[in-house]
Tab-separated table of C-alpha atoms in Angstrom:
chain	number	residue	atom	x	y	z
G	1	MET	CA	0.000	0.000	0.000
G	2	PRO	CA	1.455	3.428	-1.008
G	3	LYS	CA	2.699	5.550	1.897
G	4	VAL	CA	0.342	8.435	0.984
G	5	ILE	CA	-2.723	6.183	1.357
G	6	LYS	CA	-1.531	4.971	4.778
G	7	ILE	CA	-1.161	8.539	5.987
G	8	PHE	CA	-4.620	9.409	4.683
G	9	ILE	CA	-6.197	6.443	6.542
G	10	LEU	CA	-4.419	7.433	9.772
G	11	ILE	CA	-5.638	11.045	9.484
G	12	ALA	CA	-9.204	9.844	8.837
G	13	PHE	CA	-9.094	7.528	11.873
G	14	LEU	CA	-7.795	10.267	14.187
G	15	GLY	CA	-10.390	12.642	12.877
G	16	SER	CA	-13.192	10.229	13.608
G	17	ILE	CA	-11.980	9.877	17.196
G	18	ILE	CA	-11.804	13.654	17.668
G	19	LEU	CA	-15.285	14.063	16.170
G	20	THR	CA	-16.691	11.330	18.428
G	21	GLU	CA	-15.152	12.836	21.543
G	22	SER	CA	-16.408	16.311	20.654
G	23	CYS	CA	-19.955	14.961	20.239
G	24	ARG	CA	-19.944	12.854	23.426
G	25	LYS	CA	-22.001	14.465	26.147
G	26	ASP	CA	-20.873	14.776	29.737
G	27	PRO	CA	-22.709	12.316	32.011
G	28	VAL	CA	-25.892	13.626	33.560
G	29	PHE	CA	-26.050	12.722	37.270
G	30	ASN	CA	-29.059	12.615	39.494
G	31	THR	CA	-28.678	15.533	41.917
G	32	ASP	CA	-32.124	15.346	43.504
G	33	PRO	CA	-31.592	15.903	47.277
G	34	ASN	CA	-34.640	13.711	47.978
G	35	PHE	CA	-33.335	10.701	46.062
G	36	ARG	CA	-32.543	7.607	48.143
G	37	LEU	CA	-30.503	4.531	47.365
G	38	GLU	CA	-32.108	1.150	48.003
G	39	PHE	CA	-30.406	-1.785	49.734
G	40	SER	CA	-31.011	-5.513	49.765
G	41	ARG	CA	-30.882	-5.299	53.588
G	42	ASP	CA	-30.748	-2.424	56.010
G	43	THR	CA	-28.703	-4.508	58.498
G	44	ILE	CA	-25.936	-6.999	57.793
G	45	ARG	CA	-26.049	-9.320	60.773
G	46	PHE	CA	-23.396	-11.964	61.461
G	47	ASP	CA	-24.146	-14.928	63.691
G	48	THR	CA	-21.815	-15.684	66.589
G	49	VAL	CA	-18.156	-15.354	65.583
G	50	PHE	CA	-15.352	-16.738	67.715
G	51	THR	CA	-12.808	-14.052	68.565
G	52	SER	CA	-9.641	-14.046	66.437
G	53	LEU	CA	-11.326	-16.239	63.814
G	54	GLY	CA	-12.653	-14.553	60.700
G	55	SER	CA	-16.261	-14.892	59.651
G	56	THR	CA	-17.774	-16.045	56.413
G	57	THR	CA	-18.462	-13.337	53.815
G	58	LEU	CA	-21.878	-11.694	53.592
G	59	TRP	CA	-23.008	-9.377	50.825
G	60	LEU	CA	-25.002	-6.196	50.394
G	61	LYS	CA	-26.574	-5.090	47.115
G	62	VAL	CA	-27.025	-1.367	46.415
G	63	TYR	CA	-29.626	-0.263	43.865
G	64	ASN	CA	-30.004	2.923	41.821
G	65	ARG	CA	-33.667	2.894	40.789
G	66	SER	CA	-33.569	6.292	39.023
G	67	ASN	CA	-33.201	7.051	35.315
G	68	LYS	CA	-29.912	8.890	35.846
G	69	ASP	CA	-26.484	7.911	37.100
G	70	ILE	CA	-25.550	8.602	40.714
G	71	ASP	CA	-22.159	9.878	41.826
G	72	ILE	CA	-21.657	8.397	45.292
G	73	GLN	CA	-19.047	10.744	46.722
G	74	THR	CA	-17.936	8.298	49.431
G	75	ILE	CA	-18.610	4.745	50.597
G	76	GLU	CA	-16.868	4.275	53.937
G	77	LEU	CA	-16.698	2.221	57.100
G	78	VAL	CA	-17.532	4.715	59.826
G	79	GLY	CA	-15.278	2.964	62.347
G	80	GLY	CA	-12.244	3.197	60.070
G	81	GLU	CA	-9.158	1.193	60.993
G	82	ALA	CA	-10.574	0.433	64.444
G	83	SER	CA	-13.571	-1.353	62.956
G	84	PRO	CA	-13.598	-5.174	63.161
G	85	PHE	CA	-15.419	-5.184	59.807
G	86	ARG	CA	-13.893	-5.043	56.333
G	87	MET	CA	-15.577	-4.406	52.995
G	88	ASN	CA	-14.895	-5.012	49.333
G	89	VAL	CA	-16.571	-2.690	46.812
G	90	SER	CA	-16.195	-3.979	43.256
G	91	GLY	CA	-12.779	-5.424	44.101
G	92	ASP	CA	-11.547	-2.376	46.034
G	93	THR	CA	-10.837	-3.025	49.744
G	94	LEU	CA	-10.171	0.550	50.892
G	95	LEU	CA	-12.031	1.565	54.055
G	96	SER	CA	-13.141	4.792	52.374
G	97	GLN	CA	-13.780	4.915	48.654
G	98	ARG	CA	-14.598	8.002	46.581
G	99	HIS	CA	-16.712	8.804	43.535
G	100	ILE	CA	-18.325	5.495	42.831
G	101	ARG	CA	-20.466	5.894	39.727
G	102	LEU	CA	-23.648	3.851	39.937
G	103	ARG	CA	-25.373	3.905	36.585
G	104	ALA	CA	-29.102	4.357	36.058
G	105	LYS	CA	-31.211	1.282	36.850
G	106	ASP	CA	-28.058	-0.560	37.927
G	107	SER	CA	-26.684	-2.042	41.148
G	108	LEU	CA	-23.401	-2.915	42.819
G	109	PHE	CA	-22.276	-5.568	45.320
G	110	ILE	CA	-20.405	-4.920	48.560
G	111	PHE	CA	-18.877	-7.910	50.371
G	112	ILE	CA	-18.350	-7.754	54.135
G	113	ARG	CA	-16.332	-9.829	56.642
G	114	VAL	CA	-15.636	-9.443	60.348
G	115	THR	CA	-12.794	-10.479	62.686
G	116	ILE	CA	-13.408	-9.742	66.366
G	117	ASN	CA	-10.582	-9.203	68.829
G	118	PRO	CA	-10.667	-11.183	72.100
G	119	ASN	CA	-11.408	-9.538	75.442
G	120	ASP	CA	-12.144	-10.582	79.033
G	121	THR	CA	-15.886	-11.142	78.535
G	122	THR	CA	-17.257	-14.669	78.971
G	123	ASN	CA	-20.713	-13.868	77.596
G	124	LEU	CA	-21.619	-12.945	74.043
G	125	PHE	CA	-20.902	-9.324	73.141
G	126	GLU	CA	-21.964	-7.257	70.155
G	127	GLU	CA	-19.810	-5.275	67.729
G	128	VAL	CA	-21.549	-2.629	65.605
G	129	ASP	CA	-20.406	-0.396	62.757
G	130	TYR	CA	-21.929	1.267	59.696
G	131	ILE	CA	-21.292	1.532	55.976
G	132	ARG	CA	-22.030	5.178	55.122
G	133	PHE	CA	-23.017	6.334	51.634
G	134	SER	CA	-22.613	10.071	50.945
G	135	PHE	CA	-24.184	11.693	47.856
G	136	ASN	CA	-26.228	14.761	46.899
G	137	ASN	CA	-25.379	16.412	50.250
G	138	GLN	CA	-26.983	13.597	52.231
G	139	THR	CA	-25.988	10.279	53.820
G	140	GLN	CA	-27.485	6.806	54.205
G	141	ASP	CA	-26.198	4.111	56.574
G	142	VAL	CA	-26.349	0.328	56.555
G	143	VAL	CA	-25.851	-1.263	59.976
G	144	LEU	CA	-23.183	-3.955	60.496
G	145	SER	CA	-23.689	-6.184	63.539
G	146	ALA	CA	-21.793	-9.222	64.847
G	147	PHE	CA	-21.804	-11.112	68.123
G	148	GLY	CA	-18.380	-12.122	69.401
G	149	GLN	CA	-17.624	-15.085	71.640
G	150	ASN	CA	-14.370	-15.608	73.495
G	151	ALA	CA	-13.230	-19.216	73.747
G	152	HIS	CA	-10.559	-21.622	74.935
G	153	TYR	CA	-8.426	-22.409	71.869
G	154	LEU	CA	-6.715	-25.823	71.893
G	155	HIS	CA	-4.095	-26.406	69.209
G	156	GLU	CA	-0.803	-27.467	70.861
G	157	ILE	CA	0.196	-30.942	69.614
G	158	ASN	CA	1.825	-32.634	72.622
G	159	GLY	CA	0.984	-36.335	72.273
G	160	SER	CA	-0.123	-39.088	69.894
G	161	PHE	CA	-2.568	-41.969	69.565
G	162	GLN	CA	-1.478	-45.352	68.201
G	163	TYR	CA	-3.941	-47.378	66.131
G	164	ASP	CA	-2.598	-50.319	64.103
G	165	THR	CA	0.069	-48.708	61.944
G	166	LEU	CA	-1.305	-45.199	62.429
G	167	ASN	CA	0.338	-42.631	64.669
G	168	ILE	CA	-2.115	-39.738	65.075
G	169	PRO	CA	-0.680	-36.473	66.528
G	170	CYS	CA	-2.930	-35.260	69.339
G	171	ILE	CA	-3.679	-32.524	71.839
G	172	ILE	CA	-3.625	-34.066	75.336
G	173	ALA	CA	-6.872	-33.224	77.149
G	174	ASP	CA	-6.438	-31.537	80.524
G	175	CYS	CA	-8.566	-33.740	82.777
G	176	SER	CA	-7.403	-32.244	86.080
G	177	SER	CA	-10.808	-30.575	86.535
G	178	PRO	CA	-14.206	-30.721	84.798
G	179	TRP	CA	-14.727	-28.618	81.682
G	180	THR	CA	-17.501	-26.085	82.162
G	181	ALA	CA	-19.866	-23.821	80.247
G	182	GLU	CA	-17.958	-20.624	81.095
G	183	LYS	CA	-16.481	-20.376	77.599
G	184	PRO	CA	-16.676	-22.771	74.635
G	185	TYR	CA	-13.681	-24.852	73.553
G	186	VAL	CA	-12.416	-24.524	69.962
G	187	ILE	CA	-10.241	-27.491	69.012
G	188	PHE	CA	-7.774	-27.576	66.107
G	189	GLY	CA	-6.775	-31.229	65.887
G	190	HIS	CA	-7.464	-34.519	67.675
G	191	LEU	CA	-8.157	-34.118	71.376
G	192	LEU	CA	-6.938	-37.206	73.299
G	193	VAL	CA	-8.147	-38.514	76.653
G	194	GLN	CA	-5.217	-40.614	77.803
G	195	SER	CA	-5.309	-43.974	79.556
G	196	GLY	CA	-6.242	-43.532	83.208
G	197	ASP	CA	-7.740	-40.068	82.620
G	198	GLU	CA	-11.415	-39.125	82.874
G	199	LEU	CA	-12.682	-36.129	80.903
G	200	ILE	CA	-15.777	-34.664	82.564
G	201	LEU	CA	-17.938	-32.225	80.601
G	202	GLU	CA	-20.411	-30.348	82.779
G	203	ALA	CA	-23.867	-29.111	81.721
G	204	GLY	CA	-23.788	-26.471	78.992
G	205	THR	CA	-20.201	-27.168	77.886
G	206	ARG	CA	-19.632	-26.587	74.167
G	207	LEU	CA	-16.908	-28.153	72.025
G	208	HIS	CA	-16.372	-26.782	68.514
G	209	PHE	CA	-14.018	-28.609	66.160
G	210	ALA	CA	-12.036	-27.458	63.142
G	211	PRO	CA	-12.329	-29.498	59.915
G	212	ASP	CA	-11.262	-33.155	60.479
G	213	ALA	CA	-10.641	-32.511	64.190
G	214	GLY	CA	-12.248	-34.752	66.794
G	215	LEU	CA	-12.120	-36.417	70.197
G	216	ILE	CA	-10.366	-39.740	70.950
G	217	VAL	CA	-10.670	-41.679	74.212
G	218	ASP	CA	-7.698	-44.035	74.579
G	219	ASN	CA	-7.548	-47.536	76.076
G	220	GLY	CA	-8.250	-47.138	79.800
G	221	GLY	CA	-9.606	-43.593	79.442
G	222	SER	CA	-13.169	-42.416	80.080
G	223	LEU	CA	-15.526	-39.717	78.806
G	224	LYS	CA	-18.243	-38.455	81.159
G	225	ILE	CA	-20.803	-36.073	79.644
G	226	ARG	CA	-23.087	-34.657	82.344
G	227	GLY	CA	-25.504	-32.385	80.557
G	228	ALA	CA	-29.030	-31.504	81.616
G	229	PHE	CA	-32.299	-30.765	79.857
G	230	GLY	CA	-31.929	-27.282	78.379
G	231	GLU	CA	-28.191	-27.327	79.181
G	232	GLU	CA	-27.028	-30.003	76.803
G	233	VAL	CA	-23.331	-30.522	76.087
G	234	ILE	CA	-22.767	-29.497	72.457
G	235	PHE	CA	-20.380	-30.999	69.880
G	236	ASP	CA	-20.348	-29.049	66.602
G	237	GLY	CA	-18.154	-27.429	63.957
G	238	MET	CA	-16.460	-24.128	64.676
G	239	ARG	CA	-18.557	-22.077	62.236
G	240	MET	CA	-21.640	-20.550	63.835
G	241	ASP	CA	-22.874	-18.717	60.724
G	242	GLU	CA	-26.354	-19.509	59.454
G	243	ALA	CA	-24.924	-20.974	56.252
G	244	TYR	CA	-23.142	-23.664	58.315
G	245	ARG	CA	-25.948	-24.386	60.773
G	246	ASN	CA	-27.023	-27.538	58.927
G	247	THR	CA	-23.872	-28.325	56.953
G	248	THR	CA	-22.675	-31.886	57.394
G	249	GLY	CA	-19.041	-33.079	57.632
G	250	GLN	CA	-17.617	-29.965	59.332
G	251	TRP	CA	-15.490	-31.990	61.761
G	252	GLY	CA	-14.400	-35.570	62.355
G	253	ARG	CA	-15.771	-37.841	65.092
G	254	ILE	CA	-15.891	-38.908	68.709
G	255	TRP	CA	-13.842	-42.114	68.876
G	256	LEU	CA	-14.230	-44.355	71.925
G	257	SER	CA	-11.312	-46.632	71.120
G	258	ALA	CA	-10.906	-50.269	72.136
G	259	GLY	CA	-10.456	-50.562	75.886
G	260	SER	CA	-11.931	-47.185	76.790
G	261	ILE	CA	-14.112	-47.807	79.829
G	262	ASN	CA	-17.301	-46.654	81.500
G	263	ASN	CA	-18.028	-43.891	78.993
G	264	GLU	CA	-21.223	-42.027	79.855
G	265	ILE	CA	-23.144	-39.545	77.700
G	266	ASN	CA	-26.220	-37.871	79.174
G	267	TRP	CA	-28.014	-34.888	77.614
G	268	ALA	CA	-25.729	-34.124	74.667
G	269	ILE	CA	-26.218	-32.825	71.123
G	270	ILE	CA	-23.697	-34.112	68.569
G	271	ARG	CA	-24.144	-32.685	65.078
G	272	ASN	CA	-22.670	-31.719	61.701
G	273	GLY	CA	-19.640	-34.042	61.776
G	274	LYS	CA	-18.578	-37.092	59.782
G	275	ILE	CA	-19.231	-39.815	62.381
G	276	GLY	CA	-21.075	-39.058	65.607
G	277	LEU	CA	-19.732	-41.930	67.714
G	278	LEU	CA	-17.219	-44.560	66.608
G	279	VAL	CA	-17.233	-47.157	69.397
G	280	ASP	CA	-14.616	-49.898	69.238
G	281	SER	CA	-14.473	-53.393	70.673
G	282	VAL	CA	-14.449	-54.164	74.373
G	283	ALA	CA	-11.054	-55.167	75.810
G	284	ASN	CA	-12.300	-55.597	79.394
G	285	ASP	CA	-15.434	-56.479	81.374
G	286	ASN	CA	-16.714	-52.910	81.614
G	287	ARG	CA	-19.545	-51.529	79.496
G	288	THR	CA	-18.145	-49.386	76.686
G	289	LEU	CA	-20.883	-46.758	76.676
G	290	THR	CA	-24.088	-45.734	78.397
G	291	ILE	CA	-25.806	-43.034	76.342
G	292	GLU	CA	-29.082	-41.354	77.303
G	293	ASN	CA	-31.151	-38.284	76.403
G	294	THR	CA	-28.959	-37.436	73.427
G	295	ILE	CA	-29.391	-36.230	69.845
G	296	ILE	CA	-26.934	-37.244	67.113
G	297	ASP	CA	-27.876	-35.443	63.922
G	298	ASN	CA	-26.727	-34.558	60.413
G	299	MET	CA	-23.616	-36.715	60.105
G	300	GLN	CA	-21.910	-37.189	56.772
G	301	SER	CA	-21.468	-40.936	57.296
G	302	HIS	CA	-22.667	-42.613	60.526
G	303	GLY	CA	-24.516	-41.604	63.652
G	304	ILE	CA	-23.260	-44.507	65.803
G	305	TRP	CA	-20.822	-47.063	64.388
G	306	ALA	CA	-20.051	-49.784	66.933
G	307	ARG	CA	-17.580	-52.627	66.414
G	308	GLY	CA	-17.820	-55.361	69.039
G	309	ALA	CA	-18.867	-52.861	71.697
G	310	ASP	CA	-21.217	-52.976	74.685
G	311	ILE	CA	-23.754	-50.106	74.561
G	312	LEU	CA	-26.844	-49.238	76.562
G	313	GLY	CA	-28.906	-46.484	74.909
G	314	ASN	CA	-32.137	-44.820	76.095
G	315	ASN	CA	-34.061	-41.770	74.871
G	316	LEU	CA	-31.907	-41.206	71.778
G	317	GLN	CA	-32.638	-39.401	68.544
G	318	VAL	CA	-30.217	-40.438	65.819
G	319	SER	CA	-31.196	-38.720	62.592
G	320	ASN	CA	-30.241	-37.673	59.069
G	321	CYS	CA	-26.953	-39.416	58.288
G	322	GLY	CA	-25.503	-40.015	54.833
G	323	GLU	CA	-24.936	-43.765	55.247
G	324	ARG	CA	-26.143	-45.315	58.505
G	325	LEU	CA	-27.800	-44.018	61.629
G	326	LEU	CA	-26.692	-47.127	63.493
G	327	GLU	CA	-24.250	-49.836	62.433
G	328	LEU	CA	-23.652	-52.644	64.921
G	329	VAL	CA	-20.896	-55.102	64.017
G	330	GLY	CA	-20.866	-57.795	66.709
G	331	GLY	CA	-21.053	-56.991	70.408
G	332	ARG	CA	-23.832	-56.455	72.956
G	333	TYR	CA	-26.510	-53.740	72.714
G	334	ALA	CA	-29.768	-52.618	74.288
G	335	PHE	CA	-31.793	-49.637	73.007
G	336	GLU	CA	-35.090	-48.455	74.477
G	337	HIS	CA	-37.331	-45.536	73.480
G	338	CYS	CA	-35.038	-44.390	70.677
G	339	THR	CA	-35.964	-42.661	67.426
G	340	PHE	CA	-33.841	-43.599	64.418
G	341	ALA	CA	-35.144	-41.305	61.660
G	342	ASN	CA	-33.321	-40.761	58.388
G	343	TYR	CA	-34.373	-38.185	55.808
G	344	PHE	CA	-30.847	-37.302	54.733
G	345	ARG	CA	-30.510	-35.938	51.229
G	346	ALA	CA	-27.140	-34.720	50.033
G	347	LEU	CA	-26.857	-32.071	47.353
G	348	THR	CA	-25.285	-34.479	44.877
G	349	SER	CA	-26.646	-37.924	45.776
G	350	PHE	CA	-29.420	-39.872	47.440
G	351	ARG	CA	-28.889	-42.260	50.326
G	352	ARG	CA	-28.693	-45.890	49.167
G	353	THR	CA	-28.194	-47.681	52.489
G	354	ALA	CA	-30.638	-48.768	55.193
G	355	SER	CA	-30.457	-46.679	58.345
G	356	VAL	CA	-29.918	-49.527	60.836
G	357	LEU	CA	-27.584	-52.454	60.122
G	358	LEU	CA	-26.889	-55.521	62.285
G	359	LYS	CA	-23.837	-57.465	61.207
G	360	ASN	CA	-21.704	-60.253	62.680
G	361	TYR	CA	-18.601	-60.337	60.508
G	362	THR	CA	-15.905	-58.085	59.130
G	363	TYR	CA	-13.753	-58.138	56.042
G	364	SER	CA	-10.005	-58.557	56.225
G	365	ASN	CA	-8.075	-57.135	53.293
G	366	GLY	CA	-11.360	-56.818	51.484
G	367	VAL	CA	-11.767	-60.584	51.068
G	368	GLU	CA	-11.391	-62.780	54.144
G	369	ILE	CA	-14.398	-62.912	56.471
G	370	SER	CA	-13.800	-62.718	60.214
G	371	LEU	CA	-16.781	-63.565	62.435
G	372	CYS	CA	-17.643	-61.004	65.103
G	373	PRO	CA	-20.441	-62.551	67.216
G	374	LEU	CA	-23.552	-60.506	67.813
G	375	VAL	CA	-23.962	-61.512	71.443
G	376	ARG	CA	-27.184	-59.560	71.934
G	377	ALA	CA	-29.086	-56.719	70.260
G	378	ASP	CA	-32.369	-55.703	71.876
G	379	PHE	CA	-34.582	-52.900	70.549
G	380	THR	CA	-37.576	-51.981	72.724
G	381	SER	CA	-40.115	-49.257	71.912
G	382	CYS	CA	-37.918	-47.854	69.138
G	383	ILE	CA	-38.775	-46.166	65.826
G	384	ILE	CA	-36.707	-47.168	62.786
G	385	TYR	CA	-38.086	-45.096	59.926
G	386	GLY	CA	-37.041	-42.854	57.054
G	387	SER	CA	-37.386	-41.938	53.409
G	388	ARG	CA	-35.949	-45.130	51.907
G	389	THR	CA	-38.798	-47.101	50.336
G	390	GLU	CA	-36.701	-50.310	50.344
G	391	GLY	CA	-36.722	-50.194	54.142
G	392	GLU	CA	-34.560	-48.837	56.949
G	393	LEU	CA	-33.513	-52.093	58.674
G	394	GLU	CA	-30.891	-54.450	57.268
G	395	LEU	CA	-29.709	-57.766	58.737
G	396	ASP	CA	-26.390	-59.036	57.374
G	397	LEU	CA	-25.697	-62.098	59.507
G	398	LYS	CA	-23.523	-64.988	58.390
G	399	SER	CA	-24.279	-67.407	61.207
G	400	GLU	CA	-27.778	-68.247	62.432
G	401	THR	CA	-26.378	-69.382	65.786
G	402	ALA	CA	-25.331	-65.804	66.542
G	403	ASP	CA	-28.619	-64.141	65.632
G	404	ASN	CA	-29.410	-62.991	69.153
G	405	TYR	CA	-31.456	-59.947	68.204
G	406	ASN	CA	-34.929	-58.942	69.271
G	407	PHE	CA	-37.357	-56.147	68.310
G	408	SER	CA	-40.293	-55.613	70.656
G	409	TYR	CA	-42.962	-52.905	70.575
G	410	CYS	CA	-41.094	-51.146	67.734
G	411	ASN	CA	-42.234	-49.238	64.654
G	412	ILE	CA	-40.131	-50.293	61.664
G	413	ARG	CA	-40.053	-49.473	57.972
G	414	THR	CA	-38.757	-52.664	56.379
G	415	ARG	CA	-39.225	-55.351	53.734
G	416	ILE	CA	-37.711	-58.007	56.004
G	417	ASN	CA	-39.972	-60.916	56.899
G	418	THR	CA	-41.017	-60.023	60.446
G	419	ASN	CA	-43.154	-63.124	61.026
G	420	SER	CA	-40.865	-64.567	63.676
G	421	SER	CA	-40.397	-64.506	67.419
G	422	ARG	CA	-37.678	-61.898	66.986
G	423	PHE	CA	-40.322	-59.276	66.151
G	424	GLN	CA	-42.867	-58.985	68.959
G	425	ASN	CA	-45.788	-56.521	69.066
G	426	CYS	CA	-44.186	-54.411	66.324
G	427	GLN	CA	-45.842	-51.951	63.959
G	428	ILE	CA	-44.523	-52.562	60.444
G	429	ASN	CA	-44.491	-49.870	57.733
G	430	MET	CA	-46.897	-47.592	59.591
G	431	ASP	CA	-46.233	-43.864	59.352
G	432	PRO	CA	-45.215	-42.549	62.798
G	433	PHE	CA	-46.313	-39.028	61.789
G	434	PHE	CA	-43.235	-36.973	62.613
G	435	LYS	CA	-43.911	-33.247	62.933
G	436	SER	CA	-41.497	-32.324	60.124
G	437	THR	CA	-39.262	-34.369	57.837
G	438	SER	CA	-38.157	-31.415	55.703
G	439	SER	CA	-35.098	-29.198	55.895
G	440	PRO	CA	-34.334	-27.038	57.743
G	441	ASN	CA	-37.083	-27.596	60.325
G	442	PHE	CA	-36.685	-31.301	61.048
G	443	ASP	CA	-38.736	-32.296	64.099
G	444	PHE	CA	-39.126	-35.952	65.057
G	445	ASP	CA	-41.678	-35.366	67.773
G	446	ILE	CA	-45.051	-36.957	66.965
G	447	GLU	CA	-47.993	-34.977	65.594
G	448	LEU	CA	-51.208	-36.484	64.246
G	449	PRO	CA	-52.430	-34.845	61.035
G	450	PRO	CA	-56.082	-33.681	61.032
G	451	SER	CA	-56.983	-36.463	58.605
G	452	SER	CA	-55.842	-39.248	60.934
G	453	GLN	CA	-57.141	-40.445	64.291
G	454	THR	CA	-54.455	-43.047	64.944
G	455	SER	CA	-50.728	-43.644	64.578
G	456	GLY	CA	-48.376	-46.575	64.477
G	457	VAL	CA	-46.609	-45.317	67.590
G	458	ILE	CA	-49.034	-43.597	70.002
G	459	GLY	CA	-49.763	-45.831	72.985
G	460	LYS	CA	-47.954	-48.740	71.303
G	461	GLY	CA	-44.765	-48.734	73.396
G	462	LYS	CA	-43.981	-51.454	75.910
G	463	PRO	CA	-46.316	-50.922	78.899
G	464	GLY	CA	-44.745	-49.758	82.130
G	465	SER	CA	-41.383	-48.594	80.769
G	466	LEU	CA	-38.778	-47.671	83.370
G	467	ILE	CA	-37.682	-44.810	81.089
G	468	SER	CA	-40.109	-42.442	82.813
G	469	ARG	CA	-39.273	-39.153	80.995
G	470	ASP	CA	-38.922	-38.503	77.269
G	471	LEU	CA	-36.304	-36.536	75.312
G	472	LYS	CA	-38.210	-33.313	76.027
G	473	ASP	CA	-38.366	-34.192	79.734
G	474	ARG	CA	-42.093	-34.970	79.552
G	475	HIS	CA	-43.722	-37.674	81.640
G	476	ARG	CA	-44.045	-41.024	79.890
G	477	PRO	CA	-47.289	-42.855	80.837
G	478	TRP	CA	-47.861	-46.579	81.319
G	479	PHE	CA	-49.042	-46.982	77.717
G	480	SER	CA	-46.299	-44.935	76.112
G	481	THR	CA	-45.513	-43.680	72.621
G	482	ILE	CA	-42.896	-45.619	70.688
G	483	GLY	CA	-39.688	-43.644	70.183
G	484	ALA	CA	-37.854	-40.914	72.072
G	485	TYR	CA	-40.804	-38.486	72.194
G	486	GLU	CA	-44.073	-38.919	74.068
G	487	PHE	CA	-47.093	-37.768	72.080
G	488	THR	CA	-49.027	-34.897	73.659
G	489	GLU	CA	-52.271	-33.354	72.424
């Protein structure tokens, strides 16, 4: 191309740019002093946040509903550097940002986090700040609120737990005095109760675990949970935000290892982990676990997984687990007035396994079968029910001589042949009428619908039960309701 033509094209291009710029109008901003921005929320409220630990991120949406652009002179955190809150406006993290242009009929996102400094307070305390928007000689504020909670933080690795070829680094539990409800305990790792030690958790004590953290009771050690109605001992993940309130798999498990002795759990709530209780085989003549008045809920895998253990369980609710509510592999068990209810539904898959499994063998190296005798398994006045149409009870027993199991006065969803002496006075495949089987308001108390005058559980429990109070501390009459909850009008 001749050089003269190239120059001509360049001049024409520059001229078009100049002409365009000269014709472009300056933006017309809304300057109405009565105009107001709109917000998705007027208060950004964080749930309880442990001091020194950052929160999840919440968002605020800001709307310009007018037909003209708005020049927001400043968007700022009123508390400045001293504020525990931090914001991100369209990728900019400055505490005070100037001349944010919000176009007509458009919106912008602001993302907010909070990190609260510790202090000497044992109770919850509130931190408050504001995001202030200044424009057209006026201001609008959005409130930021977060409740802080001081805690005991346990993270020093000073011991280990040996299991087969595994050597698990651990935090040695201080068992010199009972743990109390004064402040919660936040645990970063495996907490170990050593042989000869007894960890006592008083009413209202709360343990919050980091991802994959958990509690291990070693051979010869004991766990004593002494909660009370309304002051249950809590085991949960360390995130208190609403988004995590019903999120499964946030922490590991409570592991009562082989040889741990005389473990007692009374009035506890264990939730949102991977396995609620892993209870290993007995290595002595003591009962492995007595568990009463306890809820185990929303576990990624198992509620209770027992391997050759000895467990007595009364007034239990074990609910909503991804695989099993209860898996008993050999051992000795007695459960009375328990509700095993499974309506677990993961985001990516449906549950394919029955909720309750009785088994008397284990695999070795994936092939060899090792018998693990089921010495005794008694279920009295228990509900075994859930969403699985194939049934919620599975018996996987290799030897008829070891089938020492018995279900009496129970309500069971199953396809198993129950025409035998092992099923006495049971209600089979009859809806117990739980109050709610839907997320997030699961409630496994009993409520008759208006269309029904009877239930498979009301008044059908074993007469004259010695378990005189239910899981809501209500009196249980002579002709009781099957399960952990007594029906009331």
